[in-house]
Short mmCIF file of C-alpha atoms and ligand atoms in Angstrom, two decimals:
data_model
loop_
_atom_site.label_atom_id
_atom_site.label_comp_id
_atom_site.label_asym_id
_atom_site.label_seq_id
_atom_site.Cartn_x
_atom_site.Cartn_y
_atom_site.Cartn_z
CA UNK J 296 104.48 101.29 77.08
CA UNK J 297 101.13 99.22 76.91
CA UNK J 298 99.19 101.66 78.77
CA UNK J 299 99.04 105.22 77.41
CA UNK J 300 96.73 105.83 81.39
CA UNK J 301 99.37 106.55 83.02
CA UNK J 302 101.33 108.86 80.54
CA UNK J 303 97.52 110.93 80.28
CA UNK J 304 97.14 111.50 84.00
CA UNK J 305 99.81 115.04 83.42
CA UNK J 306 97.93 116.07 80.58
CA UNK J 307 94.62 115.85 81.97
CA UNK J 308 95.55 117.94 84.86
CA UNK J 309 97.41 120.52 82.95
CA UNK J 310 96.35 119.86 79.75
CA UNK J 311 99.92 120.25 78.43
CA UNK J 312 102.94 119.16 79.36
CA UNK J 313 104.49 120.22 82.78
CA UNK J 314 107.07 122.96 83.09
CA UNK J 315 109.98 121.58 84.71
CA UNK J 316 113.56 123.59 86.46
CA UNK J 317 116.72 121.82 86.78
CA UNK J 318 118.83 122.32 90.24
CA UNK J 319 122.14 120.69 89.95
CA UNK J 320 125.56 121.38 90.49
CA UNK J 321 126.04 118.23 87.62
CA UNK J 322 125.54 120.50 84.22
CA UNK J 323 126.31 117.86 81.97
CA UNK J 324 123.70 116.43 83.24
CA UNK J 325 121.37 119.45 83.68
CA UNK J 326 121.77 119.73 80.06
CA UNK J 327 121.05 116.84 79.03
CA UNK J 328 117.90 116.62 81.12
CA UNK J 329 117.23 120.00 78.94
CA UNK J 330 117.80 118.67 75.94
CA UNK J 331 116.57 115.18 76.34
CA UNK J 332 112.76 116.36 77.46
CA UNK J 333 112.87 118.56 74.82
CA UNK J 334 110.20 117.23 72.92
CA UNK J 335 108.94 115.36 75.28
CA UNK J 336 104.80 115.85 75.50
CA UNK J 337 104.73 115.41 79.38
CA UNK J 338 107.67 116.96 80.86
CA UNK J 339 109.73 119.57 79.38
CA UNK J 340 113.14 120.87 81.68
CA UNK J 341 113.40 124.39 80.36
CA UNK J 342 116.09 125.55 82.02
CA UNK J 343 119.36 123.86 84.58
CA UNK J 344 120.94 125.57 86.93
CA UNK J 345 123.30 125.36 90.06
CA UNK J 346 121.57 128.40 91.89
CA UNK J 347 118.94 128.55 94.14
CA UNK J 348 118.53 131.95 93.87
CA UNK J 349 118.11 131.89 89.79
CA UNK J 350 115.67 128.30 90.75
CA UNK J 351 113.62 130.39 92.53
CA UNK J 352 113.69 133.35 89.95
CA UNK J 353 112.78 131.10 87.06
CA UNK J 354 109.83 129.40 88.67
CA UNK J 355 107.60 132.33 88.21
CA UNK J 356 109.84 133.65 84.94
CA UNK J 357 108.91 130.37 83.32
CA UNK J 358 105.77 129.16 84.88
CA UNK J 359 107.11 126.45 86.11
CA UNK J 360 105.13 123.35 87.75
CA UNK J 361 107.75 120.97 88.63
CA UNK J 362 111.14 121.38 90.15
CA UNK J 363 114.08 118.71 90.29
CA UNK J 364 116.69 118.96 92.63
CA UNK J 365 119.58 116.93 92.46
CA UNK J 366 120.76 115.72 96.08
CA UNK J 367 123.97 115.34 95.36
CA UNK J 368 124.97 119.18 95.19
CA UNK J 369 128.09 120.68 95.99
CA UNK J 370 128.50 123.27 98.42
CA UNK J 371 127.67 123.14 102.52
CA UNK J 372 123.66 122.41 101.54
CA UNK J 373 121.94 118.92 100.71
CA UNK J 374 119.86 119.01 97.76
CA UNK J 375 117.08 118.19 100.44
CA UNK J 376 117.71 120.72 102.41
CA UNK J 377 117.00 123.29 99.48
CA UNK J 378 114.36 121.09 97.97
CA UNK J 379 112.67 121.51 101.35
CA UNK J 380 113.28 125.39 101.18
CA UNK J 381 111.71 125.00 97.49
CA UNK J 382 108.70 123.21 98.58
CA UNK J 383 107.70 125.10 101.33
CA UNK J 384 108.14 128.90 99.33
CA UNK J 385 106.27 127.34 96.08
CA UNK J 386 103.29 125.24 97.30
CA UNK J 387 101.41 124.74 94.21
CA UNK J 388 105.00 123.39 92.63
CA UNK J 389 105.85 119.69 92.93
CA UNK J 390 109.20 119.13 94.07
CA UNK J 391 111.15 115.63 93.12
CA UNK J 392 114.70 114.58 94.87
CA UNK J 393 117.07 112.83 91.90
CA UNK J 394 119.96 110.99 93.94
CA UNK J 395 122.73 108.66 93.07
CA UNK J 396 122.33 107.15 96.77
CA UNK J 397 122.69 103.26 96.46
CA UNK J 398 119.00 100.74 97.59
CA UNK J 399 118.38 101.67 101.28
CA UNK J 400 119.84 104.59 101.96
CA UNK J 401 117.84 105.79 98.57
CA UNK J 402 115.27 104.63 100.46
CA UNK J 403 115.75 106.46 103.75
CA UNK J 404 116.35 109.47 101.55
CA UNK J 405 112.88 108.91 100.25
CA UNK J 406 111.21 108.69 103.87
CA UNK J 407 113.00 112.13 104.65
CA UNK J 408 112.31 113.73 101.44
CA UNK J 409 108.57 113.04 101.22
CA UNK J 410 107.82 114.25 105.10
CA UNK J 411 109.28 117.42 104.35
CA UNK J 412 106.97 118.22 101.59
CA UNK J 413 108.91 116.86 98.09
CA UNK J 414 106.65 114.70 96.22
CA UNK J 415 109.55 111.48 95.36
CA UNK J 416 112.63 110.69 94.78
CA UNK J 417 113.89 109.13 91.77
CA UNK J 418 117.37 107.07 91.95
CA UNK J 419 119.77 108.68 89.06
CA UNK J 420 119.95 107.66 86.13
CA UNK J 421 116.86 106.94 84.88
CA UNK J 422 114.90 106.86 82.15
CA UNK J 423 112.83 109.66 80.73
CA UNK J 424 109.69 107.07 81.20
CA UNK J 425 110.47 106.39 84.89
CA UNK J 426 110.18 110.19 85.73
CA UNK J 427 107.01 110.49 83.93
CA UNK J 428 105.30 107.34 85.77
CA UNK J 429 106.54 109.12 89.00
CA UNK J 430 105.05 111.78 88.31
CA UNK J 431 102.15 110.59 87.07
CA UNK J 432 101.50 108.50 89.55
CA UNK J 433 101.44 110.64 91.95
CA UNK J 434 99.31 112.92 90.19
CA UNK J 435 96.81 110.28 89.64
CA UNK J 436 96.95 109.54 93.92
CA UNK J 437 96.28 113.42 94.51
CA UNK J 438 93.37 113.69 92.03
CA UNK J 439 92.11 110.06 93.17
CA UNK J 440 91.77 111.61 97.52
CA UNK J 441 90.53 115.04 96.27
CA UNK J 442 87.48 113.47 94.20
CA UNK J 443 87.25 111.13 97.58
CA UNK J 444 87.33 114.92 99.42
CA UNK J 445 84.88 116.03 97.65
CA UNK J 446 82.61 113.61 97.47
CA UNK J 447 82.57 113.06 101.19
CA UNK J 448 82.16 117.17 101.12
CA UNK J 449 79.27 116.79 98.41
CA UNK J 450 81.21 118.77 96.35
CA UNK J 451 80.69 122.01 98.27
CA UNK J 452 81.68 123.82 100.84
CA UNK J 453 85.86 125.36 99.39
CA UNK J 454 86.89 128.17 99.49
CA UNK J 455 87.65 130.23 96.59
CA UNK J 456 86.13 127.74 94.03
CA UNK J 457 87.83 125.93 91.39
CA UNK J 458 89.72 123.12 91.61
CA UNK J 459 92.69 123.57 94.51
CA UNK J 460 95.87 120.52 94.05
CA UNK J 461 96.07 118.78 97.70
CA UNK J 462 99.32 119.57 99.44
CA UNK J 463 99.62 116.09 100.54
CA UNK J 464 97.97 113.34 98.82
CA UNK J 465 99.90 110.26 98.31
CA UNK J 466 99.51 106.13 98.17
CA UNK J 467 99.37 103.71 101.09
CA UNK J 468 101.71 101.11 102.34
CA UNK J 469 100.74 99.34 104.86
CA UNK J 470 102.80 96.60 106.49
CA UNK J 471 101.13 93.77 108.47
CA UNK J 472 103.54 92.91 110.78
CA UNK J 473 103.72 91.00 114.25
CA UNK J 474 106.11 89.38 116.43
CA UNK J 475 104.41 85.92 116.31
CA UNK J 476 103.42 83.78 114.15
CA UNK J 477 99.41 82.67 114.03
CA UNK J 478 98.55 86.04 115.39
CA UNK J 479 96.32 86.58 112.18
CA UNK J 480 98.78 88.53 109.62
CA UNK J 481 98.04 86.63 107.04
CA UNK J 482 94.22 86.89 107.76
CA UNK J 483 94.48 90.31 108.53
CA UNK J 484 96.35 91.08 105.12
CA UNK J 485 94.48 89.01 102.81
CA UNK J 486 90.98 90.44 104.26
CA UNK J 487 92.69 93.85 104.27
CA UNK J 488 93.51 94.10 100.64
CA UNK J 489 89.77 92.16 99.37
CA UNK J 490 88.16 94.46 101.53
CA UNK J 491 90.23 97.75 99.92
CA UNK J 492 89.26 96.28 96.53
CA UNK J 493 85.77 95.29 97.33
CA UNK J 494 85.43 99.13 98.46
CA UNK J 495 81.07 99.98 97.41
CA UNK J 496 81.86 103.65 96.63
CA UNK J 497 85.25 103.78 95.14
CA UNK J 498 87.52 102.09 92.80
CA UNK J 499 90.39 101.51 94.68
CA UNK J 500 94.12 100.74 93.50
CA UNK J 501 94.89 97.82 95.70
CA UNK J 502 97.68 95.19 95.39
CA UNK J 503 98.42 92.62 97.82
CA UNK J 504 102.08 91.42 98.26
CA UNK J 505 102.81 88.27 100.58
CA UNK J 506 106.37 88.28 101.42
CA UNK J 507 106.04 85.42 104.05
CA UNK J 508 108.26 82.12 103.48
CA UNK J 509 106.77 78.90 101.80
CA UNK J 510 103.46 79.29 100.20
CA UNK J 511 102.18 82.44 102.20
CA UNK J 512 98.60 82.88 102.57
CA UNK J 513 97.43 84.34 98.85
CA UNK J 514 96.38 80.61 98.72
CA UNK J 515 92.98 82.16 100.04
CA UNK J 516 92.64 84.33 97.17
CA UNK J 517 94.50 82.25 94.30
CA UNK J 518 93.31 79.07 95.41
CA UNK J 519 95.30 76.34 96.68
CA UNK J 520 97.51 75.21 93.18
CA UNK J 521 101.10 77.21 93.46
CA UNK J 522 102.30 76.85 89.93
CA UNK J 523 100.67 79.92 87.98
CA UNK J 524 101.42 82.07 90.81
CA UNK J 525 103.33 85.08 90.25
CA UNK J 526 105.81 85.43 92.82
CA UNK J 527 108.16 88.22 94.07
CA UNK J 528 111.15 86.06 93.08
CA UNK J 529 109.95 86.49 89.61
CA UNK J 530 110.86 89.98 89.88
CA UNK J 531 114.76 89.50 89.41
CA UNK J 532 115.02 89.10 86.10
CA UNK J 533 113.30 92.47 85.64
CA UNK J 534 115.10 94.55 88.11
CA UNK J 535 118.38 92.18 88.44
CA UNK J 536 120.44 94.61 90.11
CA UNK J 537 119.09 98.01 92.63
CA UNK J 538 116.11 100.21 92.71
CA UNK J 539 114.06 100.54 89.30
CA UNK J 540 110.95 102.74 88.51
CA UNK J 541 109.65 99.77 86.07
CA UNK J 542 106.98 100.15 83.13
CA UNK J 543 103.34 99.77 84.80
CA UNK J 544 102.96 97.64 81.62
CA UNK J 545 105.19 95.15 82.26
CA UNK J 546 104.53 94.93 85.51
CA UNK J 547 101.01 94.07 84.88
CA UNK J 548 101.18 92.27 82.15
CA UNK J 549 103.87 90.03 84.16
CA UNK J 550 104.93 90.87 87.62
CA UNK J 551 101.57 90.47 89.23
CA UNK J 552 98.51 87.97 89.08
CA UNK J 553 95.18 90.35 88.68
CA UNK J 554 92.21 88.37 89.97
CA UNK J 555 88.62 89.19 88.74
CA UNK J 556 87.71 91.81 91.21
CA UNK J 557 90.68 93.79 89.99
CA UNK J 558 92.97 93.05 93.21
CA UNK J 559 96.95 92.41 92.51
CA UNK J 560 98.80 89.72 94.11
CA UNK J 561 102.00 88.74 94.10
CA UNK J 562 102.05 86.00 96.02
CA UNK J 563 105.08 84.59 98.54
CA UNK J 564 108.06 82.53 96.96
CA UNK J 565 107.91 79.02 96.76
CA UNK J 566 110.56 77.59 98.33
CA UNK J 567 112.67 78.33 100.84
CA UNK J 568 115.98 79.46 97.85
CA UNK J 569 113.42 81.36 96.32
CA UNK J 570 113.22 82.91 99.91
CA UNK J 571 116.83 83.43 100.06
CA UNK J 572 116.67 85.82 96.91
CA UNK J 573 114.86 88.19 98.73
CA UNK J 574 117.09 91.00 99.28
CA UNK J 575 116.95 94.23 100.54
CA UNK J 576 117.08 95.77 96.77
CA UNK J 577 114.79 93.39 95.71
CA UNK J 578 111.68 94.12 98.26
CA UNK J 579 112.66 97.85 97.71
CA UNK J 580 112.27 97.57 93.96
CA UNK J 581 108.80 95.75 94.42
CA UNK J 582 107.29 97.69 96.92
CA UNK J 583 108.25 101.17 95.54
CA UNK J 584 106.77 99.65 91.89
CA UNK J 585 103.74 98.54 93.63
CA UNK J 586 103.15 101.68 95.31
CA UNK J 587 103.40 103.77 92.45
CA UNK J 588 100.77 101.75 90.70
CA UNK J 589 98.03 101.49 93.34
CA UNK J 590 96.69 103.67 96.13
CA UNK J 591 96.73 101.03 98.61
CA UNK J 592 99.34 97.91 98.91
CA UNK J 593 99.38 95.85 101.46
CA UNK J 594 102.53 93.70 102.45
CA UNK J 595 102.07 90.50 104.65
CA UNK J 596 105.30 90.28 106.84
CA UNK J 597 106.73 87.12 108.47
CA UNK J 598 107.06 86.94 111.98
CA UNK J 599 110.82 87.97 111.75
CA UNK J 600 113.59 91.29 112.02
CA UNK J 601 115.51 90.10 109.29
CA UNK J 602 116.51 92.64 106.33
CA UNK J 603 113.09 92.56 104.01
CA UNK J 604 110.98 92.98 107.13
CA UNK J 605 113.28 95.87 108.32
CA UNK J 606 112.85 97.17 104.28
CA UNK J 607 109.23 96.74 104.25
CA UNK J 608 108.47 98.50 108.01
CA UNK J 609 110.70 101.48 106.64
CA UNK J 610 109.21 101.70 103.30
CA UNK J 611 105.43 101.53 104.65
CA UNK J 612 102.87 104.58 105.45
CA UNK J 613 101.09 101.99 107.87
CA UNK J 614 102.24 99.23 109.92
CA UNK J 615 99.37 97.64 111.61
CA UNK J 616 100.69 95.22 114.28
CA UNK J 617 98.72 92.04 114.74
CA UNK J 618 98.93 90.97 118.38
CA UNK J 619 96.92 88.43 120.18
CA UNK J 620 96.19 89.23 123.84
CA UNK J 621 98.33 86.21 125.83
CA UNK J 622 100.82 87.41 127.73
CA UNK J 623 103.93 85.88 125.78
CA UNK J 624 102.53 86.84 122.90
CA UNK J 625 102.23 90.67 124.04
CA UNK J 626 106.09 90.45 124.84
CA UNK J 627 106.69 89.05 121.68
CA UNK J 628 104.77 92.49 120.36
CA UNK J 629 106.65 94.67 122.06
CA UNK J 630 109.95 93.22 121.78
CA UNK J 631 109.36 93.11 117.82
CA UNK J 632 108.85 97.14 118.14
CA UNK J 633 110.97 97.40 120.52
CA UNK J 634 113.89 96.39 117.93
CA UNK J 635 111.97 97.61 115.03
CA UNK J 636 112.20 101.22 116.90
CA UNK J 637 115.78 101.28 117.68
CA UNK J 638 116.68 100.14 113.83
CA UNK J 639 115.11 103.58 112.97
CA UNK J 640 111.50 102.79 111.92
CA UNK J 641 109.10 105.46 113.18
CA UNK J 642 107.02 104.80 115.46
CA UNK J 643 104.40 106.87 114.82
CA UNK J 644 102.55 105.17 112.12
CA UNK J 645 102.43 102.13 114.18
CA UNK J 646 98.65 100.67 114.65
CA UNK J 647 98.56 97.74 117.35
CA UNK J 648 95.44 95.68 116.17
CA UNK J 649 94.13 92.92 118.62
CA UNK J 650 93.04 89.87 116.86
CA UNK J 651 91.34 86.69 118.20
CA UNK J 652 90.08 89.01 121.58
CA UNK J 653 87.97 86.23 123.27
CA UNK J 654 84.45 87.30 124.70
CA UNK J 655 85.40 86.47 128.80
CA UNK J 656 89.61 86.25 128.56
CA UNK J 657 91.72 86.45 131.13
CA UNK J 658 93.57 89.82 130.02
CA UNK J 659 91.65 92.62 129.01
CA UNK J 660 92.48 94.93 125.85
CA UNK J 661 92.78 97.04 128.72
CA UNK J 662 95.70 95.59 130.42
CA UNK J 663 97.20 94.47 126.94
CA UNK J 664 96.64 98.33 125.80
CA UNK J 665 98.87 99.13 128.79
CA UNK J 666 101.48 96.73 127.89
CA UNK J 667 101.49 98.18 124.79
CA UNK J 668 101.34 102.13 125.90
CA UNK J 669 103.65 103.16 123.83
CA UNK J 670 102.18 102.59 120.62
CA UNK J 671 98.81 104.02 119.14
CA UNK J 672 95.88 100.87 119.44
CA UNK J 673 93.24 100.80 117.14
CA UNK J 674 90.36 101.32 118.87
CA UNK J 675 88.13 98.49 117.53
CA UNK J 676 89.87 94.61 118.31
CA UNK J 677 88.98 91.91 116.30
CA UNK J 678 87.08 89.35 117.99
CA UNK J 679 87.99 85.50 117.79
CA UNK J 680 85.16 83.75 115.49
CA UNK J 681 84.44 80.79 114.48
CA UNK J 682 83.44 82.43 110.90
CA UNK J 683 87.55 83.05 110.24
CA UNK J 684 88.73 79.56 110.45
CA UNK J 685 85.23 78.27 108.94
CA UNK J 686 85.86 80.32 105.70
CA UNK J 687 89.67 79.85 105.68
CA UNK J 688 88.93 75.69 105.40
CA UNK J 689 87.40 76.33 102.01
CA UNK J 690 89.86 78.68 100.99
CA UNK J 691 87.87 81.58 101.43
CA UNK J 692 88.07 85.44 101.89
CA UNK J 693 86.19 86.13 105.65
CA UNK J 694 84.93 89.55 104.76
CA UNK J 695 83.68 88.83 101.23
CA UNK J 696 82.26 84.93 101.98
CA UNK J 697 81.10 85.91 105.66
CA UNK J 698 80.50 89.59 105.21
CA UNK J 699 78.33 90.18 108.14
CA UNK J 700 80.20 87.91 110.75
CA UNK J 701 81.51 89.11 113.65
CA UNK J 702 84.97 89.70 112.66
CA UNK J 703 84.63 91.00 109.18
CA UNK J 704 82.08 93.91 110.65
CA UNK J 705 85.31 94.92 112.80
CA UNK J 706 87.55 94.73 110.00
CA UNK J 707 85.69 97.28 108.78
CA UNK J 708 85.44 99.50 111.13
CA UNK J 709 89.27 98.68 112.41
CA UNK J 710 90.21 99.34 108.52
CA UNK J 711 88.36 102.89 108.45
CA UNK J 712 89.83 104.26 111.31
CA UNK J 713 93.63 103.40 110.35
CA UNK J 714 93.08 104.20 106.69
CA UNK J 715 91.17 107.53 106.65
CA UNK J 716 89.57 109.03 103.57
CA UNK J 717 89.82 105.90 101.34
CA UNK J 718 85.90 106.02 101.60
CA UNK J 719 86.26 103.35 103.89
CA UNK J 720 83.76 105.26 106.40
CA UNK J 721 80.87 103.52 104.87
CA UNK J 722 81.61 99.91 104.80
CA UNK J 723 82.69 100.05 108.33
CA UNK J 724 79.36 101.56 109.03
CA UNK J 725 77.20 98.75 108.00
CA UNK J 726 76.96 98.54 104.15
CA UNK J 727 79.75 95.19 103.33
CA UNK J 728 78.55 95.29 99.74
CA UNK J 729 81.13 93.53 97.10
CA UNK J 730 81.92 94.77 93.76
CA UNK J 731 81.30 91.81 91.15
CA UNK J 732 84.28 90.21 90.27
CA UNK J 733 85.69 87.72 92.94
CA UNK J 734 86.61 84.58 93.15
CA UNK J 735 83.89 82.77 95.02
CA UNK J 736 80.52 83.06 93.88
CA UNK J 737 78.13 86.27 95.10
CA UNK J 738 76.34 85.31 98.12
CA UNK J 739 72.85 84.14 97.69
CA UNK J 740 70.96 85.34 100.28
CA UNK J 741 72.39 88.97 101.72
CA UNK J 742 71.22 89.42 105.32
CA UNK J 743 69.80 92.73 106.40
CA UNK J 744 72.97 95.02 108.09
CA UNK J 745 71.42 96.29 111.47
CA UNK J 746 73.86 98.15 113.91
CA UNK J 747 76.98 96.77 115.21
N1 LIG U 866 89.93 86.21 114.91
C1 LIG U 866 90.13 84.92 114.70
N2 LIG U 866 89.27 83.99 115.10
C2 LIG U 866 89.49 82.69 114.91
N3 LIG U 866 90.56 82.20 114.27
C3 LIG U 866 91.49 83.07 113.84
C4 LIG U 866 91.31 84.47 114.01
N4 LIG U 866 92.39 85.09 113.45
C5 LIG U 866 93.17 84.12 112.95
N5 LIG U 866 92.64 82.91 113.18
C6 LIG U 866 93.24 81.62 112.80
O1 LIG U 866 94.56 81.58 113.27
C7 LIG U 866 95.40 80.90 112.37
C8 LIG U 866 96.64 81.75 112.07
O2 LIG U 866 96.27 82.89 111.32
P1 LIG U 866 97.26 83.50 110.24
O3 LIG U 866 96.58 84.65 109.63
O4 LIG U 866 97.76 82.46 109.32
O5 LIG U 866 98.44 83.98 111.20
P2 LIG U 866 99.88 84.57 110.85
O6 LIG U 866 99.86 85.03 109.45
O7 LIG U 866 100.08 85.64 111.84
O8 LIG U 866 100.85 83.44 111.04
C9 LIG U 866 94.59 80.60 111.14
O9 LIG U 866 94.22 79.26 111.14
C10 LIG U 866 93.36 81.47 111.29
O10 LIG U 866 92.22 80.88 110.76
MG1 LIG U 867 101.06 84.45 107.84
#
């Protein structure tokens, strides 16, 4: 461990280290959960069991904070079905899944799990480290939107004082996806992520990942020279073979390239075998790591169904869709959700985002809105401008080198209305300000803000 941050983040909310309940039908394993965590100074399993009834009884005999369930039980019931059950009876408990389930159907285990209230699941085995990142990273996300809460709230204004855990509170994924290429992804993602990072009133988590083939568009960021990038091929030799909670440490200190302003990219492979390497496991492993390490990531997709874009759309919070307004361009849209849809990803934290919306074209966001009905639209479109392409031909970031142009100002607001509570609110509402830090050099002259 290089970082002791992430081991603190239990302690500081507890103070001492979490009481944990075993619920497994596996005892050998119970037991050695028991006696492994033993003296362990973030979570301790005090007791294993194979009963829900004696779970439930031992929560409040043992004042216990943390419940794992092991899916695998037997007996008619899932172990997410009485997770669930767990969940919903002891609010103020978090509630982990452990599962032996193999890369994506861990993963749709995951997506199940965590909409019906359990905080993660972990893949069995793993190590007594991996549990305790999990956990503390998702500590760290709750405690990260309730100062955000509060803040926005001045502070005021609960109910029954003191400080009260969120029920849901969690880190974003958010997939930039489209059915087309040159829609904007890339710009989109890039701009999205700088933005995040660039964020005047908070300190946000943010990692970009570009899984696009060839060189991607993290050239914008990184500059234009591809050999001191670190790629998501250069993942496999740390997580060779399935789904791995990694060390933060290593991660940073290896798996991703942190620029000045704090952002972390991982930029696309290099070559087209590189490409090739990019399984299903693989993406799973990286965005799963990434998410537990920052509040926001955001994943540039290629223009493609095949099996890493399926991964990614399942594994995100947020897909936005970036869709130009043409007419085969629209089909293209909707024939990319259409498949996307009936390969199980839900629907319902779809965003369609209109890029490059000319002032006088010859289909309105109206009409493209309808062709699109079936999906939530962002509200604000993104406007073609000169600024984007300007910026982009000397490799720079639109909403941190042309802050007040056009279509940064409605990346702003766009960004703030499909990522609520980040803080986001006031950026979109006039104030572009940039954290020190980037790459290019702070702009000389800032222009006053007026309205939009
Ligand atoms: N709103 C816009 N106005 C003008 N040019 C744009 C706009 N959005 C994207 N572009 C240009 O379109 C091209 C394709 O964008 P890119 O983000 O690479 O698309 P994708 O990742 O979908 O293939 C780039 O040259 C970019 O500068
Ligand atoms: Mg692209």
């Amino acid at each position: 461990m290089s970082a002791a941050e992430p081991l603190s983040a239990i302690r500081a909310r507890f103070g001492t280290a979490m009481r944990g309940v075993v619920l497994t039908s596996d005892h050998e394993w119970g037991d050695e959960l028991v006696r492994e965590y033993q003296s362990n100074s973030d979570i301790r399993f005090l007791v294993q069991t194979g009963s829900e009834d004696t779970l439930r009884a031992a929560i409040p005999k043992y004042g216990a904070n943390l419940v794992l369930v092991d899916h695998g039980l037997t007996g008619n019931e899932t172990g997410l079905a009485v997770a669930e059950r767990v969940a919903q009876a002891f609010p103020k408990v978090q509630v982990y899944l452990a599962s032996t389930e193999p890369g994506q159907a861990l993963v749709a285990l995951h997506n199940a799990a965590v909409s019906r209230g359990i905080r993660s699941v972990i893949g069995r085995p793993f190590t007594s480290e991996a549990l305790v990142t999990v956990v503390s990273s998702i500590l760290t996300h709750d405690q990260q939107a309730q100062d955000m809460l509060l803040a926005q709230t001045g502070g005021g204004g609960r109910v029954g004082g003191g400080r009260r855990p969120l029920q849901t509170a969690g880190s974003h994924l958010v997939a930039v996806a489209g059915g087309k290429g040159g829609v904007g992804k890339s710009q989109v993602s890039v701009n999205l992520a700088a933005m995040i990072r660039a964020c005047p009133t908070a300190d946000i988590a943010t990692a970009l990942a570009d899984l696009e083939r060839y060189a991607g568009s993290t050239h914008l960021l990184l500059g234009p020279t591809i050999a001191e990038r670190v790629r998501i091929t250069d993942w496999l030799a740390m997580a060779p073979d399935g789904v791995h909670a990694l060390d933060p440490g290593d991660v940073r200190d290896s798996l991703i390239q942190e620029l000045p302003s704090g952002l972390h990219v991982l930029a696309a492979p290099e070559c087209i075998e590189d490409h090739d390497q990019m399984t299903t496991e693989l993406v799973t492993t990286v965005l799963n790591n990434l998410r537990l390490m920052h509040t926001v990531t955001v994943v540039d997709l290629p223009a493609e169904t095949t099996e890493p874009v399926l991964t990614a759309m399942h594994l995100a919070t947020v897909v936005v869709l970036v869709t130009n307004l043409d007419k085969p361009t629209l089909n293209k849209s909707r024939a990319f959700l259409g498949e996307m849809r009936q390969r199980g990803v839900d629907m319902g934290k779809v965003w369609v985002l209109f890029n490059r919306v000319p002032a006088h074209g010859l289909i309105s966001v109206q009409d493209a809105a309808n062709v699109l009905s079936e999906y939530r639209v962002c509200g604000t479109e993104l406007p073609e401008d000169p600024e984007v392409q300007r910026t982009r031909d000397l490799d720079q970031v639109t909403v941190l080198d042309a802050p007040d142009c056009p279509w940064s100002r409605a990346l702003r607001r766009a960004a703030a209305d499909i990522l609520p509570g980040l803080g986001l609110e006031l950026s979109a509402a006039g104030v572009s300000g940039r954290r020190g830090g980037g790459r290019s050099a702070p702009t000389k002259k800032r222009k006053f803000l007026g309205l939009f």
